[in-house]
Amino acid sequence: IGQTGGGGGGAGGALAITSESSVVQTYTVTIGSGGAGRSSSNGSGTSGSNSVFSSSTSIGGGGGGSHSSASGLARSGGSGGGGGQDISGASGTSGQGNSGAAGRGQSPWAAGGGGGKGADGGNSDSSGNGGAGGVGLDWLSIGTYYAGGGGGGGVDGSGGLGGLGGGGRANSSAGTGTDGSPGTANTGGGGG
């Protein structure tokens, strides 16, 4: 999760593995941790770490950006982080996720949503509301979603909703000024 006005965090990369051997053996599985939200008005969030199963690696989600082009650029990842205010969103990894959206570059200010496995992050709007996180993957088409993007911060309006699949909702500077919500544990969702 990041401070208000920051772009939404990108979801962790999602892979569907269907061709692994059925031989009974020990597999090494590494579960990557989520990245930290930005801790200053000009910084960006850090990207999450990778998850590994056998020979397959899912790239950690990209960190959201701020309004500073010098130190607050959104970060690429499995899905890309959203841009803060007037900064572009970052790209996702092909086959694993989608791109974050750019923030609104004029008043009323707002940030873009982080990318999810199923869609790019949503754009902020002309009322200063943050963009929604991109929707995640509907696993086996049974209505259970993973890897949704985090919502972008609303600077002059409401924070964006998290993407279906564990994405965290963002908050607004105009309201309480509190930080956004983290992604839901064990879903690969990005923070708001």
C-alpha atoms as one frame of an Amber mdcrd trajectory, in Angstrom:
protein
   0.000   0.000   0.000   1.151   3.535  -0.649   0.473   7.095   0.415  -2.482
   8.973  -1.034  -2.182  10.056  -4.633  -0.012   7.110  -5.620  -0.641   4.770
  -8.529  -2.088   1.326  -7.849   0.249  -1.618  -7.443   0.378  -4.144 -10.264
  -0.683  -7.734  -9.617   1.864 -10.489  -9.442   2.381 -12.438 -12.653  -0.058
 -15.335 -13.110   0.770 -18.534 -14.985  -1.409 -21.600 -15.564   0.861 -24.654
 -15.512  -0.712 -27.656 -17.218   2.195 -29.721 -18.500   4.211 -30.633 -15.412
   5.207 -34.273 -14.982   2.951 -36.416 -12.784   5.950 -38.332 -11.405   5.884
 -38.416  -7.608   8.835 -36.352  -6.435   9.720 -33.342  -4.327   9.162 -29.920
  -5.914  10.692 -26.707  -4.638   8.169 -23.863  -4.437   9.097 -20.257  -3.668
   6.310 -17.798  -2.830   7.324 -14.223  -3.552   6.515 -11.410  -1.146   4.626
  -8.233  -2.013   6.435  -4.958  -2.599   6.335  -2.032  -0.177   4.199   1.019
  -0.885   5.825   4.377  -1.463   6.847   6.069   1.766   7.316   9.626   0.512
   5.349  11.994  -1.684   7.851  11.696  -4.540   8.901   8.046  -4.318   7.437
   4.982  -5.987   6.419   1.650  -4.534   8.795  -1.276  -4.847   8.005  -4.291
  -6.991   7.170  -7.652  -5.430   9.563 -10.569  -5.577   9.186 -13.518  -7.942
   7.417 -16.813  -7.247   8.908 -20.044  -8.589   7.456 -23.518  -9.113   9.718
 -26.099 -10.730  10.949 -24.432 -13.950   8.237 -21.732 -14.052   8.726 -18.213
 -12.663   5.954 -15.679 -12.025   7.263 -12.118 -11.956   6.377  -9.994  -8.907
   3.884  -7.161  -9.324   5.098  -3.680 -10.275   5.123  -0.797  -7.802   2.855
   2.222  -8.254   4.267   5.659  -9.039   3.872   9.190  -7.688   3.794  12.618
  -9.312   7.571  12.898  -9.629   9.128  11.977 -12.961  12.556  11.980 -11.294
  11.950   9.478  -8.482   8.354   8.341  -8.691   8.022   6.383 -11.915   5.726
   3.364 -11.878   7.541   0.037 -12.024   7.126  -2.874 -14.422   6.365  -6.380
 -13.155   4.098  -9.357 -13.727   1.504  -6.621 -14.121   2.665  -3.002 -14.200
   2.058  -0.393 -11.528  -0.203   2.593 -12.171   1.178   6.080 -12.688   0.707
   8.780 -10.072  -0.941  11.976 -11.267   0.763  12.985 -14.537   3.076   9.970
 -14.886   2.604   7.013 -17.253   1.806   3.528 -16.000   4.339   0.720 -16.335
   4.179  -2.356 -18.541   3.343  -5.911 -17.539   5.120  -9.111 -18.585   3.781
 -10.786 -21.717   1.731 -13.871 -20.839   1.646 -12.992 -17.134  -0.168  -9.692
 -16.754  -1.090  -6.282 -18.138  -0.029  -2.652 -17.914  -0.849  -0.015 -15.314
  -2.706   3.136 -16.355  -1.365   6.684 -16.440  -2.463   9.252 -13.895  -4.397
  12.411 -14.743  -1.972  15.182 -15.656  -4.119  18.185 -14.781  -6.460  19.373
 -12.070  -8.400  17.615 -10.625  -5.478  15.247 -10.077  -5.719  11.473  -9.695
  -3.617   8.344 -10.176  -4.004   5.331 -12.476  -4.881   1.784 -11.467  -2.418
  -1.093 -11.487  -2.632  -3.816 -14.110  -4.217  -7.213 -13.469  -3.863 -10.590
 -15.145  -7.058 -10.090 -17.159  -6.902  -6.391 -18.092  -4.922  -3.152 -17.967
  -5.415  -0.827 -15.021  -8.203   1.744 -15.325  -7.680   5.426 -16.072  -8.477
   8.170 -13.581 -11.371  10.431 -14.568 -12.101  14.134 -14.998 -13.586  14.359
 -11.489 -10.283  13.431  -9.857 -11.258   9.859  -9.006  -8.472   7.281  -9.108
  -8.511   4.516 -11.704  -9.691   1.019 -10.824  -7.272  -1.877 -10.754  -7.354
  -4.271 -13.698  -9.428  -7.420 -13.293  -7.605 -10.643 -12.534  -7.781 -14.173
 -13.909 -11.000 -16.197 -13.532  -9.367 -19.505 -12.608 -10.902 -22.372 -14.627
 -13.865 -20.054 -15.358 -15.506 -20.926 -12.033 -15.772 -17.378 -10.693 -12.686
 -17.506  -8.469 -10.326 -14.676  -9.385  -6.627 -14.117  -8.778  -4.095 -11.391
  -9.585  -6.245  -8.250  -9.662  -4.572  -4.831  -9.799  -4.643  -2.208  -7.048
  -6.713   0.973  -7.327  -5.104   4.361  -8.004  -5.251   7.148  -5.420  -7.826
   9.913  -5.760  -6.108  13.228  -5.077  -9.164  15.451  -5.562 -11.797  12.671
  -5.672 -12.343   9.096  -4.553  -9.766   6.337  -4.577 -10.075   3.652  -7.250
 -11.513   0.218  -6.531  -9.241  -2.790  -6.499  -9.506  -5.205  -9.410 -11.480
  -8.414  -8.952  -8.934 -10.973  -7.779  -7.544  -9.478  -4.606  -6.664  -5.925
  -5.661  -6.679  -3.365  -2.828  -8.813  -0.231  -2.870  -7.163   3.192  -2.811
  -8.124   6.193  -0.698  -8.196   9.916  -1.406  -6.261  12.923  -0.180  -9.486
  14.915  -0.135 -11.033  12.579   2.445  -9.245  11.036   5.391  -5.828  11.127
   3.800  -5.106   7.581   4.944  -3.130   4.982   3.057  -4.784   2.558   0.668
  -5.574  -1.086   1.333  -3.153  -3.945   0.646  -3.920  -6.690  -1.834  -5.681
  -9.740  -0.406  -3.215 -12.311   0.915  -2.535 -15.378  -1.259  -4.233 -13.963
  -4.365  -1.376 -12.108  -6.056  -3.443  -8.898  -5.940  -1.795  -5.463  -5.988
  -2.172  -2.872  -3.209  -4.159   0.330  -3.509
